[in-house]
């Protein structure tokens, strides 16, 4: 059992990047298995903040192998920009990063289609990051996608033109203006950058190395409540963000999975449209946004903020089979005299513990707990955390039946407490 998974239990942005970076020293391989440049994974060390979109969050550890798996959709233009801004020279990054030949490409047409679809939806927009995710996965499932391995073929340009023609013919049905050239130039430069990297059947590498005892950490993107099957459909992303997604997105057997680390914020945030029962449209919500710097890592949009939602957390724990809980951003709630946790919902006046499949409105039922007043960002031992924070954690553990084994008290790599 030398494959563990770390994934988000809420609506994304739980702090996955920070924690993957922090626990990478315990692994040999760090692999992304789904999503694409819609993700924005932040991590901080030596007072520098990095935001990763496509590249796994183990990339700053020189001796680790990072893999972009087959389940990821890659925009070459975003990839190039990210490689050039990371810091280490390209030759060094080529040593650290391997890409699946089976990963699908996000093409310029996908980005334009994403924008055209959202534009046509008027006030029922999904709130997509407009990175082309939905159209790229649509082509993948329709068996009309273009994959990374194909960039090495002699007729790549012809293949690209066939796909472009299809996208442009769909776009004719939309009243939407776009500038294709603007995307295309950067995209083809990105293709040249991708060619410098090892493009292989990563499923063989992964299974070979893990069968020889190497440890792999699968890094989720987005969060369980954005999963295409189990999230608040249609206000979701287009991939399986849950633990099962790691098997299909990397080519690994469920029998090989060990721990499933479920990461959640001490409160909740959501960016984009869709239900959010505990959302606070008041001063407390604004305070959480300000104190937690809750603005999207990819789009800069303000994140909606609210209290912790336990029915949603329990649902995510169930779907993923979470073995350990990691809680982030507890420092953001320091100073609140009281904090609330949603323990059930009311639906048409009746108690409801399930997440409705049709997004029908539910009203949260809260339990109020005492807050913790002190600044906790300098604390490194669990026992030294304020008693009220420990009670908050105990309450979550009792409600979910899963231990909270890591508490994050700041954005920096060092501001992490393991129990
Ligand atoms: P991800 O998408 O799950 O990797 O999360 P993001 O990077 O999009 O958003 C999390 C934000 O919170 C980033 O700005 C992190 O630097 C920051 N962060 C992570 N953990 C903590 C924490 O425990 N406390 C505080 N204050 N910030 C944190
Ligand atoms: P990380 O990995 C938060 C949201 C978008 C939108 C919906 C669909 O950083 O946690 P898409 O572009 O996928 O078609 O958008 O999903 N979304 C995210 N929200 N964090 C993310 O990634 C997200 N990736 C997509 O805001 O509501
Ligand atoms: Mg993010």
Coordinates of C-alpha atoms and ligand atoms in Angstrom, one line a residue:
X1 CA 0.0 0.0 0.0
X2 CA 2.4 2.7 -1.0
X3 CA 0.1 5.0 -2.8
X4 CA -1.7 7.7 -0.8
X5 CA -4.1 10.3 -2.0
X6 CA -4.6 13.9 -0.8
X7 CA -7.8 15.6 -2.0
X8 CA -10.2 18.4 -1.3
X9 CA -13.4 17.7 0.7
X10 CA -15.2 21.0 0.0
X11 CA -15.4 23.3 -3.1
X12 CA -11.7 23.5 -3.8
X13 CA -9.0 25.8 -2.5
X14 CA -8.7 23.9 0.8
X15 CA -4.9 24.3 0.9
X16 CA -4.0 21.2 -1.1
X17 CA -0.9 22.8 -2.7
X18 CA 0.5 23.9 0.7
X19 CA 0.1 20.5 2.3
X20 CA 1.3 18.4 -0.7
X21 CA 4.5 20.5 -0.7
X22 CA 4.8 20.0 3.1
X23 CA 4.4 16.2 3.0
X24 CA 6.3 15.6 -0.2
X25 CA 9.5 14.7 1.6
X26 CA 7.8 11.4 2.7
X27 CA 7.2 10.4 -1.0
X28 CA 9.2 9.6 -4.1
X29 CA 6.6 10.5 -6.7
X30 CA 3.9 13.3 -6.6
X31 CA 1.2 13.0 -9.3
X32 CA -1.7 15.0 -10.5
X33 CA -4.6 12.8 -11.7
X34 CA -7.4 15.1 -12.9
X35 CA -8.3 18.7 -13.6
X36 CA -6.1 21.1 -15.4
X37 CA -5.3 24.8 -15.3
X38 CA -8.6 25.5 -13.5
X39 CA -6.6 24.5 -10.4
X40 CA -4.6 27.1 -8.5
X41 CA -2.4 25.4 -5.8
X42 CA -0.5 27.8 -3.6
X43 CA 2.5 27.0 -1.5
X44 CA 4.9 29.2 0.4
X45 CA 8.5 28.7 1.7
X46 CA 11.4 31.2 2.3
X47 CA 8.8 34.0 2.2
X48 CA 8.0 33.3 -1.5
X49 CA 4.5 32.3 -2.6
X50 CA 4.2 30.0 -5.7
X51 CA 0.9 29.2 -7.5
X52 CA 0.8 26.0 -9.5
X53 CA -1.9 25.2 -12.1
X54 CA -0.8 22.1 -13.9
X55 CA 2.4 21.1 -12.3
X56 CA 2.3 18.9 -9.2
X57 CA 3.1 20.6 -5.9
X58 CA 6.1 18.4 -5.2
X59 CA 8.1 20.2 -7.9
X60 CA 10.2 22.2 -5.5
X61 CA 11.8 19.1 -4.0
X62 CA 14.7 18.4 -6.3
X63 CA 14.9 14.7 -5.7
X64 CA 11.2 13.8 -6.4
X65 CA 9.6 12.6 -9.6
X66 CA 6.5 14.7 -10.5
X67 CA 3.9 13.3 -12.9
X68 CA 1.1 14.9 -14.8
X69 CA -1.2 11.9 -15.3
X70 CA -3.4 10.8 -18.1
X71 CA -6.5 12.2 -16.3
X72 CA -5.3 15.8 -16.5
X73 CA -6.1 18.1 -19.4
X74 CA -3.1 20.3 -20.4
X75 CA -3.1 23.7 -22.0
X76 CA 0.4 24.0 -23.5
X77 CA 0.3 27.8 -23.3
X78 CA -0.4 27.7 -19.5
X79 CA 2.2 24.9 -19.1
X80 CA 5.0 27.0 -20.8
X81 CA 4.2 30.1 -18.7
X82 CA 4.2 28.0 -15.5
X83 CA 7.6 26.3 -16.4
X84 CA 9.1 29.7 -17.1
X85 CA 8.0 31.3 -13.8
X86 CA 8.8 28.4 -11.4
X87 CA 12.4 29.4 -10.8
X88 CA 14.5 26.3 -11.5
X89 CA 16.0 26.2 -15.0
X90 CA 14.0 24.2 -17.7
X91 CA 16.8 21.6 -17.9
X92 CA 16.4 20.9 -14.2
X93 CA 12.6 20.8 -14.5
X94 CA 12.8 18.3 -17.4
X95 CA 14.6 16.0 -14.9
X96 CA 11.9 16.4 -12.3
X97 CA 8.7 16.2 -14.4
X98 CA 7.2 13.5 -16.5
X99 CA 4.0 13.8 -18.6
X100 CA 1.5 11.2 -19.7
X101 CA 1.2 10.7 -23.4
X102 CA -2.5 9.9 -22.8
X103 CA -3.3 13.2 -21.2
X104 CA -5.7 15.3 -23.4
X105 CA -4.8 18.7 -24.7
X106 CA -6.8 21.8 -24.1
X107 CA -6.9 23.5 -27.6
X108 CA -7.5 27.1 -28.3
X109 CA -11.0 26.2 -29.6
X110 CA -11.8 24.7 -26.2
X111 CA -11.0 27.9 -24.4
X112 CA -13.1 29.9 -26.8
X113 CA -16.0 27.4 -26.6
X114 CA -15.8 27.5 -22.8
X115 CA -16.3 31.3 -22.9
X116 CA -19.0 31.1 -25.6
X117 CA -21.0 28.5 -23.6
X118 CA -20.8 30.5 -20.4
X119 CA -21.8 33.7 -22.3
X120 CA -24.8 32.0 -23.8
X121 CA -26.0 30.8 -20.3
X122 CA -26.9 34.4 -19.2
X123 CA -27.7 34.4 -15.5
X124 CA -27.4 30.6 -15.1
X125 CA -23.6 30.6 -15.6
X126 CA -21.6 27.9 -13.9
X127 CA -18.9 30.4 -13.1
X128 CA -16.2 28.4 -15.0
X129 CA -12.6 29.5 -14.7
X130 CA -12.8 29.8 -18.6
X131 CA -9.7 27.6 -19.0
X132 CA -11.4 25.3 -21.5
X133 CA -11.8 22.5 -19.1
X134 CA -15.4 21.5 -19.9
X135 CA -15.0 21.5 -23.7
X136 CA -11.6 19.6 -23.5
X137 CA -13.2 16.8 -21.3
X138 CA -16.2 16.8 -23.6
X139 CA -14.0 16.0 -26.6
X140 CA -12.1 13.4 -24.6
X141 CA -15.3 11.5 -23.7
X142 CA -16.7 12.0 -27.2
X143 CA -13.5 10.3 -28.4
X144 CA -12.5 13.3 -30.5
X145 CA -9.7 14.7 -28.3
X146 CA -6.1 15.4 -29.1
X147 CA -3.6 13.9 -26.7
X148 CA -0.1 14.9 -25.6
X149 CA 1.5 11.9 -27.3
X150 CA 0.3 13.1 -30.6
X151 CA 2.4 16.3 -30.5
X152 CA 5.4 14.1 -31.5
X153 CA 3.7 12.8 -34.7
X154 CA 4.7 14.2 -38.1
X155 CA 1.1 15.1 -39.0
X156 CA 0.4 17.0 -35.8
X157 CA -0.5 20.2 -37.5
X158 CA -3.0 18.4 -39.7
X159 CA -4.6 16.8 -36.7
X160 CA -4.8 20.2 -35.0
X161 CA -6.5 21.7 -38.0
X162 CA -9.2 19.0 -38.1
X163 CA -10.0 19.7 -34.5
X164 CA -10.0 23.4 -35.0
X165 CA -12.4 23.1 -37.9
X166 CA -14.8 21.2 -35.7
X167 CA -14.6 23.8 -32.9
X168 CA -15.1 26.7 -35.3
X169 CA -18.2 25.1 -36.8
X170 CA -19.7 24.7 -33.4
X171 CA -18.8 28.4 -32.6
X172 CA -20.9 29.5 -35.6
X173 CA -24.0 28.7 -33.6
X174 CA -23.0 31.2 -30.9
X175 CA -23.3 35.0 -31.0
X176 CA -19.7 35.4 -29.6
X177 CA -16.7 37.3 -30.9
X178 CA -13.2 35.9 -30.3
X179 CA -9.6 36.3 -31.3
X180 CA -8.2 32.9 -32.2
X181 CA -4.8 34.2 -33.1
X182 CA -4.4 35.6 -29.6
X183 CA -4.5 32.0 -28.2
X184 CA -2.9 30.1 -31.0
X185 CA 0.5 31.8 -31.0
X186 CA 1.1 31.0 -27.3
X187 CA -0.4 27.5 -27.7
X188 CA 2.1 26.4 -30.4
X189 CA 5.0 27.9 -28.4
X190 CA 3.7 25.8 -25.5
X191 CA 3.8 22.7 -27.7
X192 CA 7.5 23.3 -28.3
X193 CA 8.0 23.5 -24.5
X194 CA 6.1 20.3 -23.9
X195 CA 8.4 18.5 -26.4
X196 CA 11.4 19.1 -24.2
X197 CA 9.8 16.9 -21.5
X198 CA 9.6 13.2 -21.2
X199 CA 6.2 12.2 -22.7
X200 CA 5.6 8.5 -21.8
X201 CA 3.1 6.0 -20.8
X202 CA 3.3 7.1 -17.2
X203 CA 1.0 4.2 -16.0
X204 CA 4.0 1.8 -16.6
X205 CA 6.4 4.1 -14.7
X206 CA 4.0 4.4 -11.8
X207 CA 3.2 0.7 -11.5
X208 CA 6.9 -0.3 -11.9
X209 CA 8.2 2.2 -9.3
X210 CA 5.4 1.5 -6.7
X211 CA 5.8 -2.2 -7.1
X212 CA 9.4 -1.7 -6.2
X213 CA 8.4 0.0 -3.0
X214 CA 8.6 3.7 -4.1
X215 CA 5.9 5.9 -2.5
X216 CA 3.5 7.9 -4.5
X217 CA 1.3 10.8 -3.4
X218 CA -1.7 11.5 -5.7
X219 CA -2.6 15.2 -5.6
X220 CA -6.3 16.0 -6.2
X221 CA -7.5 19.2 -7.8
X222 CA -10.8 21.1 -7.1
X223 CA -12.8 19.4 -4.4
X224 CA -15.4 16.7 -3.8
X225 CA -18.4 19.1 -4.0
X226 CA -17.2 20.0 -7.5
X227 CA -17.0 16.4 -8.7
X228 CA -18.9 15.8 -12.0
X229 CA -20.9 12.9 -10.5
X230 CA -21.2 13.8 -6.8
X231 CA -21.0 17.6 -6.7
X232 CA -23.8 20.1 -7.1
X233 CA -24.3 19.3 -10.8
X234 CA -24.4 21.2 -13.1
X235 CA -22.4 23.7 -11.0
X236 CA -19.3 21.4 -11.0
X237 CA -16.1 20.8 -12.9
X238 CA -15.9 18.2 -15.6
X239 CA -13.7 15.5 -13.9
X240 CA -13.9 13.0 -11.0
X241 CA -12.2 14.9 -8.2
X242 CA -12.8 12.0 -5.8
X243 CA -10.4 9.2 -4.7
X244 CA -11.7 7.0 -7.5
X245 CA -10.4 9.6 -10.0
X246 CA -6.8 8.8 -8.9
X247 CA -7.2 5.2 -10.2
X248 CA -8.5 6.2 -13.6
X249 CA -6.3 9.3 -13.8
X250 CA -3.1 7.5 -13.1
X251 CA -3.7 3.9 -14.1
X252 CA -3.5 2.4 -10.6
X253 CA -5.5 -0.3 -8.9
X254 CA -7.7 0.6 -5.9
X255 CA -6.0 -2.3 -4.2
X256 CA -2.8 -0.3 -4.1
X257 CA -4.3 2.7 -2.2
X258 CA -3.3 3.2 1.4
X259 CA -4.3 6.5 3.1
X260 CA -6.8 9.0 1.8
X261 CA -6.0 12.4 3.3
X262 CA -9.1 14.6 3.1
X263 CA -8.3 18.2 3.4
X264 CA -10.8 20.9 4.5
X265 CA -10.8 24.5 5.7
X266 CA -12.0 25.2 9.2
X267 CA -14.8 27.1 7.5
X268 CA -16.1 26.9 3.9
X269 CA -15.5 28.8 0.6
X270 CA -16.8 28.5 -2.9
X271 CA -15.9 30.4 -6.0
X272 CA -18.3 30.3 -8.9
X273 CA -22.1 29.6 -8.9
X274 CA -24.0 26.8 -7.2
X275 CA -25.5 25.9 -3.8
X276 CA -23.7 26.8 -0.6
X277 CA -26.0 26.3 2.4
X278 CA -23.8 27.9 5.0
X279 CA -22.8 30.9 2.9
X280 CA -22.6 34.1 5.0
X281 CA -23.8 37.2 3.0
X282 CA -23.0 39.4 5.9
X283 CA -20.2 41.1 7.8
X284 CA -18.9 37.7 9.2
X285 CA -18.6 36.4 5.6
X286 CA -16.7 39.6 4.6
X287 CA -14.5 39.2 7.6
X288 CA -13.6 35.6 6.8
X289 CA -12.8 36.7 3.2
X290 CA -10.6 39.5 4.3
X291 CA -8.8 37.6 7.1
X292 CA -8.4 34.5 4.9
X293 CA -7.4 36.4 1.8
X294 CA -10.2 34.5 0.0
X295 CA -9.6 35.4 -3.6
X296 CA -9.2 32.8 -6.3
X297 CA -5.6 31.7 -7.0
X298 CA -6.5 31.2 -10.7
X299 CA -9.0 33.9 -11.5
X300 CA -8.6 36.4 -8.6
X301 CA -12.4 36.3 -8.1
X302 CA -13.7 36.8 -4.5
X303 CA -14.5 33.5 -2.8
X304 CA -17.9 33.1 -1.2
X305 CA -17.4 32.3 2.5
X306 CA -19.4 30.5 5.2
X307 CA -19.4 28.3 8.3
X308 CA -18.2 24.7 8.3
X309 CA -20.8 22.4 6.7
X310 CA -20.7 18.9 8.4
X311 CA -23.3 17.1 6.3
X312 CA -21.2 18.1 3.2
X313 CA -18.0 17.1 4.9
X314 CA -19.4 13.7 6.0
X315 CA -20.7 13.1 2.5
X316 CA -17.2 13.8 1.1
X317 CA -15.6 11.5 3.7
X318 CA -18.0 8.7 2.7
X319 CA -17.5 9.1 -1.1
X320 CA -13.8 9.2 -0.8
X321 CA -13.2 6.7 2.0
X322 CA -11.1 9.3 3.9
X323 CA -8.8 7.8 6.5
X324 CA -7.3 11.0 7.9
X325 CA -8.6 14.6 8.0
X326 CA -6.3 17.6 7.5
X327 CA -7.7 20.9 8.7
X328 CA -6.3 24.2 7.3
X329 CA -6.8 27.9 8.0
X330 CA -7.8 27.5 11.6
X331 CA -5.6 30.6 12.2
X332 CA -8.1 32.7 10.1
X333 CA -10.8 32.1 12.7
X334 CA -8.7 33.3 15.6
X335 CA -10.4 36.2 17.3
X336 CA -14.0 35.0 16.7
X337 CA -15.7 34.9 20.2
X338 CA -18.2 32.3 18.9
X339 CA -18.1 30.0 15.8
X340 CA -20.9 28.0 14.2
X341 CA -20.9 24.6 12.6
X342 CA -23.8 23.3 10.5
X343 CA -24.8 19.8 11.8
X344 CA -27.9 19.1 9.7
X345 CA -30.2 20.8 7.2
X346 CA -33.9 21.6 7.1
X347 CA -35.6 20.8 3.9
X348 CA -39.3 22.0 3.7
X349 CA -39.2 22.2 7.5
X350 CA -38.0 18.6 7.9
X351 CA -34.5 17.5 9.1
X352 CA -32.4 16.3 6.3
X353 CA -28.9 14.9 6.5
X354 CA -28.3 14.1 2.8
X355 CA -27.0 16.3 0.0
X356 CA -30.0 16.8 -2.3
X357 CA -29.2 15.5 -5.9
X358 CA -31.2 18.4 -7.5
X359 CA -29.7 21.3 -5.5
X360 CA -33.1 22.0 -3.9
X361 CA -32.6 24.6 -1.2
X362 CA -31.8 23.5 2.4
X363 CA -31.5 25.6 5.5
X364 CA -28.5 25.0 7.8
X365 CA -29.1 24.0 11.4
X366 CA -26.2 25.3 13.5
X367 CA -24.4 24.3 16.7
X368 CA -22.5 27.2 18.3
X369 CA -19.1 26.6 19.8
X370 CA -16.8 29.0 21.7
X371 CA -14.1 30.6 19.5
X372 CA -10.4 30.9 20.1
X373 CA -9.0 34.4 20.7
X374 CA -5.3 33.9 20.5
X375 CA -2.9 34.2 17.5
X376 CA -1.9 30.5 16.8
X377 CA 0.3 31.0 13.7
X378 CA 3.5 30.5 15.8
X379 CA 2.4 27.2 17.4
X380 CA 4.0 24.0 16.2
X381 CA 2.7 21.4 18.7
X382 CA -0.9 20.2 18.8
X383 CA -1.0 20.2 22.6
X384 CA -0.2 23.9 22.7
X385 CA -3.2 24.9 20.6
X386 CA -6.0 26.9 22.4
X387 CA -8.4 24.6 24.3
X388 CA -11.4 25.9 22.4
X389 CA -9.7 25.1 19.1
X390 CA -9.0 21.6 20.4
X391 CA -12.7 21.3 21.4
X392 CA -13.7 22.4 17.8
X393 CA -11.4 19.7 16.4
X394 CA -12.8 17.1 18.8
X395 CA -16.3 18.1 17.8
X396 CA -15.5 17.5 14.1
X397 CA -13.8 14.1 14.9
X398 CA -16.8 13.0 17.0
X399 CA -19.2 14.0 14.3
X400 CA -17.3 12.4 11.4
X401 CA -15.6 9.5 13.1
X402 CA -12.3 10.3 11.4
X403 CA -9.2 11.7 13.2
X404 CA -7.8 15.1 12.4
X405 CA -4.1 14.4 12.1
X406 CA -2.8 17.7 10.7
X407 CA -3.7 21.3 11.5
X408 CA -2.4 24.1 9.4
X409 CA -2.0 27.5 11.1
X410 CA -0.6 29.6 8.2
X411 CA 0.3 29.6 4.5
X412 CA 4.0 28.8 5.0
X413 CA 5.3 25.2 4.7
X414 CA 6.5 25.5 8.3
X415 CA 3.2 26.6 9.7
X416 CA 2.0 23.0 9.9
X417 CA 1.2 20.8 12.9
X418 CA 1.2 17.0 12.7
X419 CA -0.2 15.0 15.6
Ligands
LIG1 P1 -5.6 24.7 -3.1 O1 -6.3 25.0 -4.4 O2 -6.4 23.7 -2.3 O3 -4.2 24.4 -3.2 O4 -5.7 26.1 -2.3 P2 -5.4 27.5 -2.8 O5 -3.9 27.7 -2.9 O6 -6.2 27.9 -4.0 O7 -6.0 28.4 -1.6 C1 -5.5 28.3 -0.3 C2 -5.0 29.6 0.2 O8 -4.8 29.6 1.6 C3 -3.6 29.9 -0.4 O9 -3.5 31.3 -0.5 C4 -2.7 29.4 0.7 O10 -1.4 30.0 0.7 C5 -3.4 29.7 1.9 N1 -3.3 28.8 3.1 C6 -3.2 27.4 3.0 N2 -3.2 26.9 4.3 C7 -3.3 28.0 5.1 C8 -3.5 28.1 6.5 O11 -3.5 27.1 7.3 N3 -3.7 29.4 7.0 C9 -3.7 30.5 6.2 N4 -3.9 31.7 6.8 N5 -3.6 30.4 4.9 C10 -3.4 29.1 4.3
LIG2 P1 -8.3 24.1 -7.0 O1 -7.6 22.8 -7.5 C1 -12.0 26.3 -6.7 C2 -14.9 25.9 -10.0 C3 -15.1 27.1 -10.8 C4 -16.6 26.8 -11.3 C5 -16.6 25.3 -11.5 C6 -16.3 24.9 -12.9 O2 -7.5 25.3 -6.9 O3 -9.0 23.8 -5.7 P2 -14.2 24.8 -14.5 O4 -13.2 25.9 -14.9 O5 -13.6 23.6 -13.9 O6 -15.2 24.5 -15.7 O7 -15.2 25.5 -13.4 O8 -15.5 24.8 -10.6 N1 -13.4 25.5 -9.9 C7 -12.7 25.7 -8.8 N2 -13.0 26.3 -7.6 N3 -10.8 25.7 -6.8 C8 -10.5 25.1 -8.0 O9 -9.4 24.4 -8.1 C9 -11.5 25.1 -9.0 N4 -11.5 24.6 -10.3 C10 -12.7 24.9 -10.8 O10 -15.0 28.3 -10.1 O11 -17.4 27.1 -10.2
LIG3 MG1 -6.9 26.7 -5.5

